[in-house]
CSV table of C-alpha atoms in Angstrom, one decimal:
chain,number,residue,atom,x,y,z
F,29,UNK,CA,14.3,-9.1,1.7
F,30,UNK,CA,16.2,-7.1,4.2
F,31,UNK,CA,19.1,-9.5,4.4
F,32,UNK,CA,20.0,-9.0,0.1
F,33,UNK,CA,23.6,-8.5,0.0
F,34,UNK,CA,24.8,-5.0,-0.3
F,35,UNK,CA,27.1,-4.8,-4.2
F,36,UNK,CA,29.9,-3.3,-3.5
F,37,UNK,CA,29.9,-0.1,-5.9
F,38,UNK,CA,26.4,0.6,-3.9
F,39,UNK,CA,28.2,0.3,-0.4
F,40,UNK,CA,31.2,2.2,-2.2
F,41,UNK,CA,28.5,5.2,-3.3
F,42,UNK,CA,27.2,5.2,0.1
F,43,UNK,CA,30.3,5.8,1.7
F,44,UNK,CA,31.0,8.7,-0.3
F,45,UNK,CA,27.9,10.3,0.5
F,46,UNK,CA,28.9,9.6,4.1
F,47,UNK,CA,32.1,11.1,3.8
F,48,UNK,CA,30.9,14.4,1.6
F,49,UNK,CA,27.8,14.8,5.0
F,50,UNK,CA,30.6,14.5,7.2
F,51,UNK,CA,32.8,16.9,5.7
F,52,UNK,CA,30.4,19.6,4.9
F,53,UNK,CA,28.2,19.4,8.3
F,54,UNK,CA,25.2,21.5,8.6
F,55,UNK,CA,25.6,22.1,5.0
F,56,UNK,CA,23.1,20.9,1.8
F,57,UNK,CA,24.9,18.3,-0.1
F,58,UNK,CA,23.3,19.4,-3.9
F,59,UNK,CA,24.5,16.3,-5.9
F,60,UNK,CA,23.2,12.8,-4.9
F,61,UNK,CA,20.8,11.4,-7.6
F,62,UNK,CA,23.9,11.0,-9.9
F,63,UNK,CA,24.8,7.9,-7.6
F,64,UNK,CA,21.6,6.0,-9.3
F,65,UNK,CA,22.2,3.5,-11.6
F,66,UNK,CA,20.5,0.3,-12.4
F,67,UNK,CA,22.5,-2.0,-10.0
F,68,UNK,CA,20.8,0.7,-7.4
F,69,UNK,CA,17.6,0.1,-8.3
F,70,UNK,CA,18.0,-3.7,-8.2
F,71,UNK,CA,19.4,-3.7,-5.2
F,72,UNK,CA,16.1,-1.4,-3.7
F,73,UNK,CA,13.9,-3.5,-5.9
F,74,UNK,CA,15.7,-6.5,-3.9
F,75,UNK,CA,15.2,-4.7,-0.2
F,76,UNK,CA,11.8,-4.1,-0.8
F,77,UNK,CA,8.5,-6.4,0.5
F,78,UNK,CA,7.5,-8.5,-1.7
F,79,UNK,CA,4.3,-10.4,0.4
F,80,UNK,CA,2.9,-6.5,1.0
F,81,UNK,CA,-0.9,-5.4,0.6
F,82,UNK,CA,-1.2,-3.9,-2.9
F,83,UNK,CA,-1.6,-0.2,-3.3
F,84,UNK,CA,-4.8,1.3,-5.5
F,85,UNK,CA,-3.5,0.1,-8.7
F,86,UNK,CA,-3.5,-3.6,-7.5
F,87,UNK,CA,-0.1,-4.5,-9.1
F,88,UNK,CA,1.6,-7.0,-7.0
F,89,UNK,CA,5.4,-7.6,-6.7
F,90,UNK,CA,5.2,-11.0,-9.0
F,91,UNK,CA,3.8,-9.0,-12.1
F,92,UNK,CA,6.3,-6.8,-11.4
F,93,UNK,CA,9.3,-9.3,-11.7
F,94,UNK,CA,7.2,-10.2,-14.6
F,95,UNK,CA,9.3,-7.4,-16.7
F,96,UNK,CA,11.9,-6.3,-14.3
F,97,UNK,CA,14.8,-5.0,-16.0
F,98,UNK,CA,12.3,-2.7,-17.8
F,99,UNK,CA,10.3,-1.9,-14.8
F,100,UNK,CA,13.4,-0.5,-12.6
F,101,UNK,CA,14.9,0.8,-16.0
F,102,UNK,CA,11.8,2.9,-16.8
F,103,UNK,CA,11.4,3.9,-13.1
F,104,UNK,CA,15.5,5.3,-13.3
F,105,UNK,CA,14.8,6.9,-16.0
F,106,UNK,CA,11.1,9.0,-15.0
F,107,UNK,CA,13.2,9.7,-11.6
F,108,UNK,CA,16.0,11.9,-13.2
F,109,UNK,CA,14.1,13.0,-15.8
F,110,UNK,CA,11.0,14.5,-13.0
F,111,UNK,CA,8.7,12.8,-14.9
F,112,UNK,CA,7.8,10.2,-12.1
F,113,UNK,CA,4.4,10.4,-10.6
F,114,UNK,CA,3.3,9.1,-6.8
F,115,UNK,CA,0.2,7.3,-7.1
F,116,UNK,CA,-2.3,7.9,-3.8
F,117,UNK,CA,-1.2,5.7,-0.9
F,118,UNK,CA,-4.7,3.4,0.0
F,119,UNK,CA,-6.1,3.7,3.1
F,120,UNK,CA,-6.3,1.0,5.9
F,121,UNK,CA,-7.0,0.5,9.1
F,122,UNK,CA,-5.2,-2.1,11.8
F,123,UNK,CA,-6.5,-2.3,15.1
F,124,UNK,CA,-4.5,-0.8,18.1
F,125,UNK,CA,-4.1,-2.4,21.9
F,126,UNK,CA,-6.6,0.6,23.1
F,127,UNK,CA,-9.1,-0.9,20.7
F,128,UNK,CA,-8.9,2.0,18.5
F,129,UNK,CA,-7.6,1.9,14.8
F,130,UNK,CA,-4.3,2.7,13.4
F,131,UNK,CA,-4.5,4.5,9.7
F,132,UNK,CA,-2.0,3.3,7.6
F,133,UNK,CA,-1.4,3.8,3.8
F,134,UNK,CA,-0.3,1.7,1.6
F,135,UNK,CA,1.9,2.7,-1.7
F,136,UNK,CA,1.8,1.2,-4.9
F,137,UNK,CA,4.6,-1.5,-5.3
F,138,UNK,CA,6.6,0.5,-7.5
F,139,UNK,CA,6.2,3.4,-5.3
F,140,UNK,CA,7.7,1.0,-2.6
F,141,UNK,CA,10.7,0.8,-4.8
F,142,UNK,CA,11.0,3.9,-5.4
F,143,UNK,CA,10.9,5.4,-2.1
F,144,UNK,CA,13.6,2.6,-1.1
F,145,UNK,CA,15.7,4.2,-3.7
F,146,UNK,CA,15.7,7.1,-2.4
F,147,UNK,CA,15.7,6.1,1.3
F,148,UNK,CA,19.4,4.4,0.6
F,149,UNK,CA,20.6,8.1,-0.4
F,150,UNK,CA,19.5,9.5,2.5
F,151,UNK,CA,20.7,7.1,5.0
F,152,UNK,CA,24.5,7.6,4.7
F,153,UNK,CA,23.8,11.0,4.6
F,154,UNK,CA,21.2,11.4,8.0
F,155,UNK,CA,23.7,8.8,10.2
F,156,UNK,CA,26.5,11.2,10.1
F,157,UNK,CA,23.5,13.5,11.7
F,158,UNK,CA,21.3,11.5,14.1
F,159,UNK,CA,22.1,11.2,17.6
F,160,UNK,CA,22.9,8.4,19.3
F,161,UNK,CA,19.3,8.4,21.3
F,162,UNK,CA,17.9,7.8,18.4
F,163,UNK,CA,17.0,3.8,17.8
F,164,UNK,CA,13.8,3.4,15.4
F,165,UNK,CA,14.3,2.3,11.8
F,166,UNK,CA,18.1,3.3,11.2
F,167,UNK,CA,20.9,0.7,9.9
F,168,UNK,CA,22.4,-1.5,12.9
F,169,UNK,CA,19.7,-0.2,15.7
F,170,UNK,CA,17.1,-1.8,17.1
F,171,UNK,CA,14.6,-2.0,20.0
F,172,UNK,CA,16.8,-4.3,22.2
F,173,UNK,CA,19.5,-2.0,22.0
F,174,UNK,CA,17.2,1.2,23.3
F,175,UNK,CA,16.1,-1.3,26.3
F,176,UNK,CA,19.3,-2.2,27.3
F,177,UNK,CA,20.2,1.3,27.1
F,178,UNK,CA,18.1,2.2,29.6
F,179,UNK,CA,19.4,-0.9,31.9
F,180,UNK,CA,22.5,0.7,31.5
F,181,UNK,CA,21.0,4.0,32.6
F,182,UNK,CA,19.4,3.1,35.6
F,183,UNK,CA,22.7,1.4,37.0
F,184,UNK,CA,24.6,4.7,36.4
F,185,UNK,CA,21.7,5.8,39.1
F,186,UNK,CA,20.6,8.9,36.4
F,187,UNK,CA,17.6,6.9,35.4
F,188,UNK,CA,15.3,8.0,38.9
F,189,UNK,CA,12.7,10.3,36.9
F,190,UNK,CA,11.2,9.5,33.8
F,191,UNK,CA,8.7,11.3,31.5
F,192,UNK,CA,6.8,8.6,29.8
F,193,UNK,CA,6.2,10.6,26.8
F,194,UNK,CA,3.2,10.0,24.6
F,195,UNK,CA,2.8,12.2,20.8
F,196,UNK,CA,-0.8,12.5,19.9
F,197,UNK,CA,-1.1,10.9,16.2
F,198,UNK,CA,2.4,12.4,15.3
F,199,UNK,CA,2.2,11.0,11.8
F,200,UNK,CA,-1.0,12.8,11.3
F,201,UNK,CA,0.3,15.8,12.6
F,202,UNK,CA,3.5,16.3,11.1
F,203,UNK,CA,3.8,19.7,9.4
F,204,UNK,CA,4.5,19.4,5.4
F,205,UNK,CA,5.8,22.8,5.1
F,206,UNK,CA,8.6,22.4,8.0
F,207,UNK,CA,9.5,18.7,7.0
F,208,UNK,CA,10.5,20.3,3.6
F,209,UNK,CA,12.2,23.0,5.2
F,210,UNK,CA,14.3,20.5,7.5
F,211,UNK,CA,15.4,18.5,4.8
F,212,UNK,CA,16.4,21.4,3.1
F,213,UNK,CA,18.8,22.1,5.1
F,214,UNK,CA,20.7,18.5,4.6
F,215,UNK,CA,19.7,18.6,0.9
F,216,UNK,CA,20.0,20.4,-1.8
F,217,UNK,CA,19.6,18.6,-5.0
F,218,UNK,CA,16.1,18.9,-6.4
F,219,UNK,CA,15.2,15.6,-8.4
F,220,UNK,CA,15.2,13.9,-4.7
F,221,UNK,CA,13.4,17.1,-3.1
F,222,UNK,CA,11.0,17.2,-6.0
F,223,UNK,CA,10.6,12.9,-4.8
F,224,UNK,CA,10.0,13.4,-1.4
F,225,UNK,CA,7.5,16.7,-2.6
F,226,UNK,CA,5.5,14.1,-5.0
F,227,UNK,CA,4.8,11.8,-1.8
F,228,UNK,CA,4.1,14.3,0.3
F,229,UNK,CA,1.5,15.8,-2.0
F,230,UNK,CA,0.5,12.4,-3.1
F,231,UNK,CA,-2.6,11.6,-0.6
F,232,UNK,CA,-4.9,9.0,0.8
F,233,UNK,CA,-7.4,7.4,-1.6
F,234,UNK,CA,-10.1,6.0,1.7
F,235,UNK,CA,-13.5,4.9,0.2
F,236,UNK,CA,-12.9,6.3,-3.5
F,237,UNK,CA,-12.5,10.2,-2.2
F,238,UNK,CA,-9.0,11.5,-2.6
F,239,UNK,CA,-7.8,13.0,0.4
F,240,UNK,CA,-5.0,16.0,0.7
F,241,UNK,CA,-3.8,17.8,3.3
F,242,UNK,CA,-0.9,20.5,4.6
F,243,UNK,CA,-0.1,18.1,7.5
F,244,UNK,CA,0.6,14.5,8.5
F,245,UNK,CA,2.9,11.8,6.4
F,246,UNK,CA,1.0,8.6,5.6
F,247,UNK,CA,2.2,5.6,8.4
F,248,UNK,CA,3.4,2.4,5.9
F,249,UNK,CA,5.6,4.2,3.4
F,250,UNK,CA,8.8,3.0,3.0
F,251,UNK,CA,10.2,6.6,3.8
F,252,UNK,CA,8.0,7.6,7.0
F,253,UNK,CA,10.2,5.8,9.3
F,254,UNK,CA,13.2,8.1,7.6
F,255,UNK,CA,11.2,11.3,7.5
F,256,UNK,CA,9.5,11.1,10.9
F,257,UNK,CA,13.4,10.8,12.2
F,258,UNK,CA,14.5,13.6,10.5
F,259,UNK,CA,11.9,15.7,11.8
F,260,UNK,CA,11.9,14.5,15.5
F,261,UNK,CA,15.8,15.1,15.0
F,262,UNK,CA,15.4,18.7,15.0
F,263,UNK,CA,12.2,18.7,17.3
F,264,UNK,CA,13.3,17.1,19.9
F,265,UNK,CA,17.2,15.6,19.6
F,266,UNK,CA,19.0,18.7,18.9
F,267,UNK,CA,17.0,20.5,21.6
F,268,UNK,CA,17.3,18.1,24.2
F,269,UNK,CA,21.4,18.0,23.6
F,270,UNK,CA,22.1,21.4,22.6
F,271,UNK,CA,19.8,23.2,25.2
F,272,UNK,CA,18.1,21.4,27.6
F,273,UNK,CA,21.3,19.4,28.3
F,274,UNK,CA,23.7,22.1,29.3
F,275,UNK,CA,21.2,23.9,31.3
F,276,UNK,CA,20.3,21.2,33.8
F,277,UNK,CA,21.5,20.5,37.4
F,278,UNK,CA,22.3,16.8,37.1
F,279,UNK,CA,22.7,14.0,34.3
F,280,UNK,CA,19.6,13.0,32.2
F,281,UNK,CA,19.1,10.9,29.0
F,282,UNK,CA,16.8,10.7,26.2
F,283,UNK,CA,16.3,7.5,24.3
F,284,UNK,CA,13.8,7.4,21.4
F,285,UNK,CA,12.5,4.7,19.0
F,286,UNK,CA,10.7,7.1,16.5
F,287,UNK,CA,7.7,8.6,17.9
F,288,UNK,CA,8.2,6.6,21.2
F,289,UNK,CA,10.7,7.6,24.1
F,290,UNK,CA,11.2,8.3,27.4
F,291,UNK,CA,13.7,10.7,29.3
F,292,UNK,CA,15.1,10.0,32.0
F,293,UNK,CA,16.6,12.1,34.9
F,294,UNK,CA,18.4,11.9,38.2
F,295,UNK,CA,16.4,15.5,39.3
F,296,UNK,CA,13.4,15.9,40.1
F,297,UNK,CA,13.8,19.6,40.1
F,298,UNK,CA,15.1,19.2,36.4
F,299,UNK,CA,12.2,16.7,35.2
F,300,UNK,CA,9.9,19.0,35.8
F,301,UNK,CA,11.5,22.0,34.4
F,302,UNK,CA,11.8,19.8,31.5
F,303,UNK,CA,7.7,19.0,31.4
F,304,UNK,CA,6.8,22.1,31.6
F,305,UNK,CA,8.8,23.0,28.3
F,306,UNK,CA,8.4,20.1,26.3
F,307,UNK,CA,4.8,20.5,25.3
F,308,UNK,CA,5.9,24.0,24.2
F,309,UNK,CA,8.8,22.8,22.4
F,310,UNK,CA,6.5,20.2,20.5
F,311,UNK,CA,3.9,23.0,19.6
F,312,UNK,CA,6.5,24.9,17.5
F,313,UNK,CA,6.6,22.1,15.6
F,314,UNK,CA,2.8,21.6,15.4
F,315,UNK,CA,2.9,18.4,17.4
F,316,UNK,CA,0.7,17.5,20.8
F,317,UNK,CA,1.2,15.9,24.0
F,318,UNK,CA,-1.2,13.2,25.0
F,319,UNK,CA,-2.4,14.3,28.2
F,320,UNK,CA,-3.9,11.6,29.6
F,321,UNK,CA,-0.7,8.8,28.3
F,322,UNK,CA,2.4,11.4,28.9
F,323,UNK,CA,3.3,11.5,32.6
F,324,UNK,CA,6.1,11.9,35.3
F,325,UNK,CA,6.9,8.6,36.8
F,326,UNK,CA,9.3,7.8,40.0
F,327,UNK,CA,11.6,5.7,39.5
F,328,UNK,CA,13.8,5.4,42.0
F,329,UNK,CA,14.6,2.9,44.0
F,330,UNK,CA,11.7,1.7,46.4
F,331,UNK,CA,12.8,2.4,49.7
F,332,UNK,CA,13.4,6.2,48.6
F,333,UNK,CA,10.1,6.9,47.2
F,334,UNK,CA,7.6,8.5,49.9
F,335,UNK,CA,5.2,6.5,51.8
F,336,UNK,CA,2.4,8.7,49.8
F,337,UNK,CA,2.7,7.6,45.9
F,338,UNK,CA,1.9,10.6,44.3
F,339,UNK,CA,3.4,9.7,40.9
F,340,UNK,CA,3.3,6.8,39.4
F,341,UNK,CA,6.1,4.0,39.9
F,342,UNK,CA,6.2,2.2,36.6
F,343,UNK,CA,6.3,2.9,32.8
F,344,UNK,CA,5.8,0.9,29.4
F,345,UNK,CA,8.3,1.8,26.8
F,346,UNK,CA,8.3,-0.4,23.6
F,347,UNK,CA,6.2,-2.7,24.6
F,348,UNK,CA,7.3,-3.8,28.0
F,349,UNK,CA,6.6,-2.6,31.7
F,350,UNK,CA,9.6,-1.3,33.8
F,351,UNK,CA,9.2,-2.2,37.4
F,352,UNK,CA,11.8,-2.7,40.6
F,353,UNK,CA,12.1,-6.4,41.4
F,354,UNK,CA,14.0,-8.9,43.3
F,355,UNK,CA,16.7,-10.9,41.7
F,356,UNK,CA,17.5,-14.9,43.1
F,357,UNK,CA,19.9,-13.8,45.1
F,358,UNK,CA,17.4,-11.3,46.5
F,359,UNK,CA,18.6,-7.9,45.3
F,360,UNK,CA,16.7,-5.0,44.0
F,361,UNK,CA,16.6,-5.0,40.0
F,362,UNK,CA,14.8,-3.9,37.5
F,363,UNK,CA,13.1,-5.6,35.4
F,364,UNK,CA,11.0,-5.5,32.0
F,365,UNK,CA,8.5,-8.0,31.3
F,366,UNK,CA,5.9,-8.0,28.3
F,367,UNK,CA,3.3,-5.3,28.7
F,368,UNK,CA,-0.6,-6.5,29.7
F,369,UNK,CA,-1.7,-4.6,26.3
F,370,UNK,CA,1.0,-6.2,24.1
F,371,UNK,CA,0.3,-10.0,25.9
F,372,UNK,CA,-3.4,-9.3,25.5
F,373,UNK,CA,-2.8,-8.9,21.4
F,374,UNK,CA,-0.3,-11.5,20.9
F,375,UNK,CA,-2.7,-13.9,22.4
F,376,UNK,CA,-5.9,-12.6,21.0
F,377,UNK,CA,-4.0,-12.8,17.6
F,378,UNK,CA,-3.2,-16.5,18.0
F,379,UNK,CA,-6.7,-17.3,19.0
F,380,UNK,CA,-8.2,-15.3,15.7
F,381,UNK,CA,-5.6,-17.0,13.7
F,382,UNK,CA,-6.5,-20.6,15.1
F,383,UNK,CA,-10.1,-20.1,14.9
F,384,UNK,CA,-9.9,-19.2,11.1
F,385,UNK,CA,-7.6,-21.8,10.2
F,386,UNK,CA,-8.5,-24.7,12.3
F,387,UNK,CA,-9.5,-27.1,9.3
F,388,UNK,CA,-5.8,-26.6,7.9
F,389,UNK,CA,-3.8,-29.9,8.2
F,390,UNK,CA,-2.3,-30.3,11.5
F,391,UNK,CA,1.2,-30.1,10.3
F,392,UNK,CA,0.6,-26.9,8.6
F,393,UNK,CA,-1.0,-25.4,11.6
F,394,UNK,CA,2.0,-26.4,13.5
F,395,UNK,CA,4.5,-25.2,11.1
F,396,UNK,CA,2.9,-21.4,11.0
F,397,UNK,CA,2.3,-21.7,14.7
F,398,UNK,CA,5.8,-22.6,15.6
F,399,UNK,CA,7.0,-19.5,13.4
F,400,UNK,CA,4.6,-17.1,15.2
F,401,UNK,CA,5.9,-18.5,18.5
F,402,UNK,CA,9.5,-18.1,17.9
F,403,UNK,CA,8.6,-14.6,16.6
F,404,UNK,CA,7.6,-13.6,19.6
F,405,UNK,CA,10.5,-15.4,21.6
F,406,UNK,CA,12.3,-13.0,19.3
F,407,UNK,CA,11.3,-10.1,20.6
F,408,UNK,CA,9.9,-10.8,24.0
F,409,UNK,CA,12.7,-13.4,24.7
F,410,UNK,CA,14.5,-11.0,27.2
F,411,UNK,CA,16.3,-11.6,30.8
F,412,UNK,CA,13.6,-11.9,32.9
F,413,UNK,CA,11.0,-12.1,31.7
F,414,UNK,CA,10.3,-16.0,31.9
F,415,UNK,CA,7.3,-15.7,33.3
F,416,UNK,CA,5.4,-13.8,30.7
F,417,UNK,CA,6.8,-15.8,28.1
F,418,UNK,CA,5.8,-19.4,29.6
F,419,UNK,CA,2.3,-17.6,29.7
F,420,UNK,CA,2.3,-16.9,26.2
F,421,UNK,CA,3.4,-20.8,25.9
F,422,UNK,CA,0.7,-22.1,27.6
F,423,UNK,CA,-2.2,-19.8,26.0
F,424,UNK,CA,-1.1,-21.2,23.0
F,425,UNK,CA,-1.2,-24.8,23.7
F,426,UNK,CA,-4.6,-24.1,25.3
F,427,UNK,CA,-6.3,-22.1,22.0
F,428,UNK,CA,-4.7,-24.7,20.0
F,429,UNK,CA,-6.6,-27.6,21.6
F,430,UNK,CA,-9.9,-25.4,21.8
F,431,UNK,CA,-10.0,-24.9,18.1
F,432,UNK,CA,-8.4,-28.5,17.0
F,433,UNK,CA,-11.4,-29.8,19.3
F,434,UNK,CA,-13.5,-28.0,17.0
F,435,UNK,CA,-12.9,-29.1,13.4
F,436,UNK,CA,-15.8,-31.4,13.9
F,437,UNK,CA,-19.5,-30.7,15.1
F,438,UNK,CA,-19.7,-33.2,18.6
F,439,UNK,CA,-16.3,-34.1,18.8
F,440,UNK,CA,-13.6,-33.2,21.1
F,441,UNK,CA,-10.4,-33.6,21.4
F,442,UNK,CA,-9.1,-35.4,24.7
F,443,UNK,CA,-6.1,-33.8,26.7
F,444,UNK,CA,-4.7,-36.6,26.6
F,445,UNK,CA,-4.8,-37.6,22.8
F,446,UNK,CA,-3.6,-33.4,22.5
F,447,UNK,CA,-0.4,-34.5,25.0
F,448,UNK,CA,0.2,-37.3,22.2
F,449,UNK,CA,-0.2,-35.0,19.4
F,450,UNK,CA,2.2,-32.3,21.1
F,451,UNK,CA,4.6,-35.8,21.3
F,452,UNK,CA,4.7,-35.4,17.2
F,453,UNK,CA,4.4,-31.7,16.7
F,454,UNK,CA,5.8,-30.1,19.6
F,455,UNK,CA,5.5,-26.2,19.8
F,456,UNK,CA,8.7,-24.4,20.1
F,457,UNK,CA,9.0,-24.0,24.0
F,458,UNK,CA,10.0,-20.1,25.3
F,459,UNK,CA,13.8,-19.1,25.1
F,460,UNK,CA,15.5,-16.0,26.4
F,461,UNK,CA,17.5,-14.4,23.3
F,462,UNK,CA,18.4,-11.4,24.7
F,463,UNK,CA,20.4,-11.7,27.7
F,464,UNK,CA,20.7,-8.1,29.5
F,465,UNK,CA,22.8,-7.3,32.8
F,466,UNK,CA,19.8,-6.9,35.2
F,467,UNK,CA,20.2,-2.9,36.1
F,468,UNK,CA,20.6,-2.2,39.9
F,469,UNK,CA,20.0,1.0,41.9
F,470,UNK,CA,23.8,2.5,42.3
F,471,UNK,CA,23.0,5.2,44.8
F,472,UNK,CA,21.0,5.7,47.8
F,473,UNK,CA,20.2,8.8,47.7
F,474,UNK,CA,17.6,11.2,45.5
């Protein structure tokens, strides 16, 4: 429920904590959990998923609600008084575009609430902190606004070098012992330390073993997102601003959305100094470079590159491609359409979810259809890229028809009779929703 409205004391509290992270930067701020009160739990309770998978002990959010005032009440009260327990996060796995699996673990619901409680303390406090390169999971940022940043980049002609960077399993890899060291240094009162220790320490229940280990924070808590900032905050942000920055010939720019980003340079003497450090830089922390998926790309415009391509030319970042293009009127531009990996899954996930619920009445089907195409608009819905999106439209219409032709053994459904049925339940038809400034090359030369 991520639109709830904010209560006012809550935003008041937060505020304060803004103000008291501003004023003593750098410095441990040792009072927080007195902000908690009741209307702070509702509020988290309110934030928090309530159509989630259920964690090991199977509770789901409406037998929560069953007994809410209670619930939160009870859960206040074992927070302050350290008496709260994390329950093992279970173990799933979601496939990835590679064909691999992603691990993710799931909390308990009331561990969901909880760590949402303790992820609004934070917040206030970690914005005054984070750097504006920083998109992924923070209040007010988004995706869009890391694309467009890099539009915005290339026409300021310092976007000609990129290093496409790629962390290998940085959740799994994240060191326990220097995560709690780097929050120390922002906070200092020990009933939220002693919170974030319990889920830390908590571990992965996977085919009834109990799993612990020094390293990695489980991906689908509600305060991974928030921890995997504040660690690539001092990894990587401060680094890149504080010394890479000041020691480099020309302009460059990092943009990151969580584990994923991309820096961007208009040297390629400094790009390279830069790859040769970063994999360094990443060890102290414990983290690895994927070999094969990070890589130096040119990126300048095409009639600079040399007539032998020895890097490569384009680059996905959050799930589009990056190319040069030509505008209508003919002009270099460049331009992001959907990735083949992320098209591939977004189709491939229409057609599993057709086949499985093809005997579903047709209005129904067309109702969750037309929310999972307008979902996608959402995202993908970006100045051009048309193209990709009209494919999406199409594939759609075409599984549709295959699996409505196939409710019944020996029957199919004509193209024509489908065009009639389209006439009654038309599918939502692609739409650009975020309208960028196509990004042109500003300089000539390298």
């Amino acid at each position: 429920m991520e639109g709830a409205l904010k209560p006012v004391k809550v935003l008041t509290k937060q505020k304060r904590i803004a103000e008291l992270a501003n004023r003593y930067k750098g410095k441990p701020l040792t009072s927080l959990n007195h902000y908690l009160d009741e209307e702070w739990m509702r509020y988290a309770y309110d934030l928090t998923r309530k159509d989630g998978a259920v964690g090991i002990d199977g509770q789901t959010a409406t037998e929560y609600e069953s007994n809410l005032q209670a619930n939160l009440k009870s859960l206040l009260d074992r927070i302050k008084s350290g008496q709260y327990k994390a329950q093992p996060a279970r173990r799933v796995y979601i496939p990835k575009a590679d064909g691999s699996k992603r691990p993710l673990g799931i909390p308990t619901f009331e561990d969901k609430v909880a760590q949402r409680v303790i992820v609004l303390l934070l917040e206030p406090l970690y914005e005054q902190d984070f750097k504006d390169c920083s998109f992924g999971f923070r209040p007010r940022k988004s995706a869009h606004q890391a694309l467009e940043q890099l539009q915005t980049n290339v026409r300021k002609g310092n976007c000609k070098w990129i290093l496409d960077v790629d962390l290998r399993r940085f959740f799994d890899t994240i060191d326990k012992g220097k995560l709690r060291n780097l929050i120390a240094k922002r906070v200092g009162d020990g009933v939220v330390r002693r919170m974030i220790d319990k889920w830390l320490k908590a571990g992965i229940l996977e085919d009834g073993q109990l799993k612990r280990s020094s390293f990695g924070t489980p991906q689908g808590g509600v305060c991974s997102p928030l921890l995997a900032n504040v660690y690539l905050h001092y990894a990587l942000d401060e680094w890149f601003y504080d010394e890479v920055l000041p020691r480099l010939k020309k302009r460059a720019s990092l943009i990151r959305f969580c584990d994923d980003f991309v820096i961007a340079f208009e040297s390629y003497e400094d790009c390279k100094r830069v790859q040769r450090v970063l994999g360094l830089r990443m060890a102290r922390y414990g983290l690895t470079l994927h070999e094969e998926k990070t890589r130096l790309v040119d990126f300048r415009f095409k009639r600079l590159r040399a007539i032998a391509k020895e890097h490569a030319t384009t680059f996905n970042f959050l799930g589009f491609t990056h190319v040069w293009g030509k505008s209508v009127q003919g002009k270099d531009v460049i331009r992001q359409y959907t990735a083949k990996d992320r098209y591939a899954r977004a189709v491939k996930a229409i057609n599993e979810w057709c086949r499985m619920n093809r005997h579903m009445p047709v209005k129904e089907q067309h109702e969750k259809l037309s929310k999972k195409m307008k979902g996608h608009y959402a995202y993908y819905g970006i100045t051009g890229n048309n193209r990709r999106l009209q494919w999406y439209f199409n594939q759609v219409r075409r599984t549709w028809k295959k699996w409505l032709s196939r409710r019944t053994r020996g029957w199919t459904l004509l193209w024509e009779d489908f065009v009639k049925l389209l006439e009654r339940y038309p599918l939502p038809k692609p739409r650009i929703v975020h309208q960028y400034q196509c990004a042109r090359s500003s300089e000539t030369t390298s």
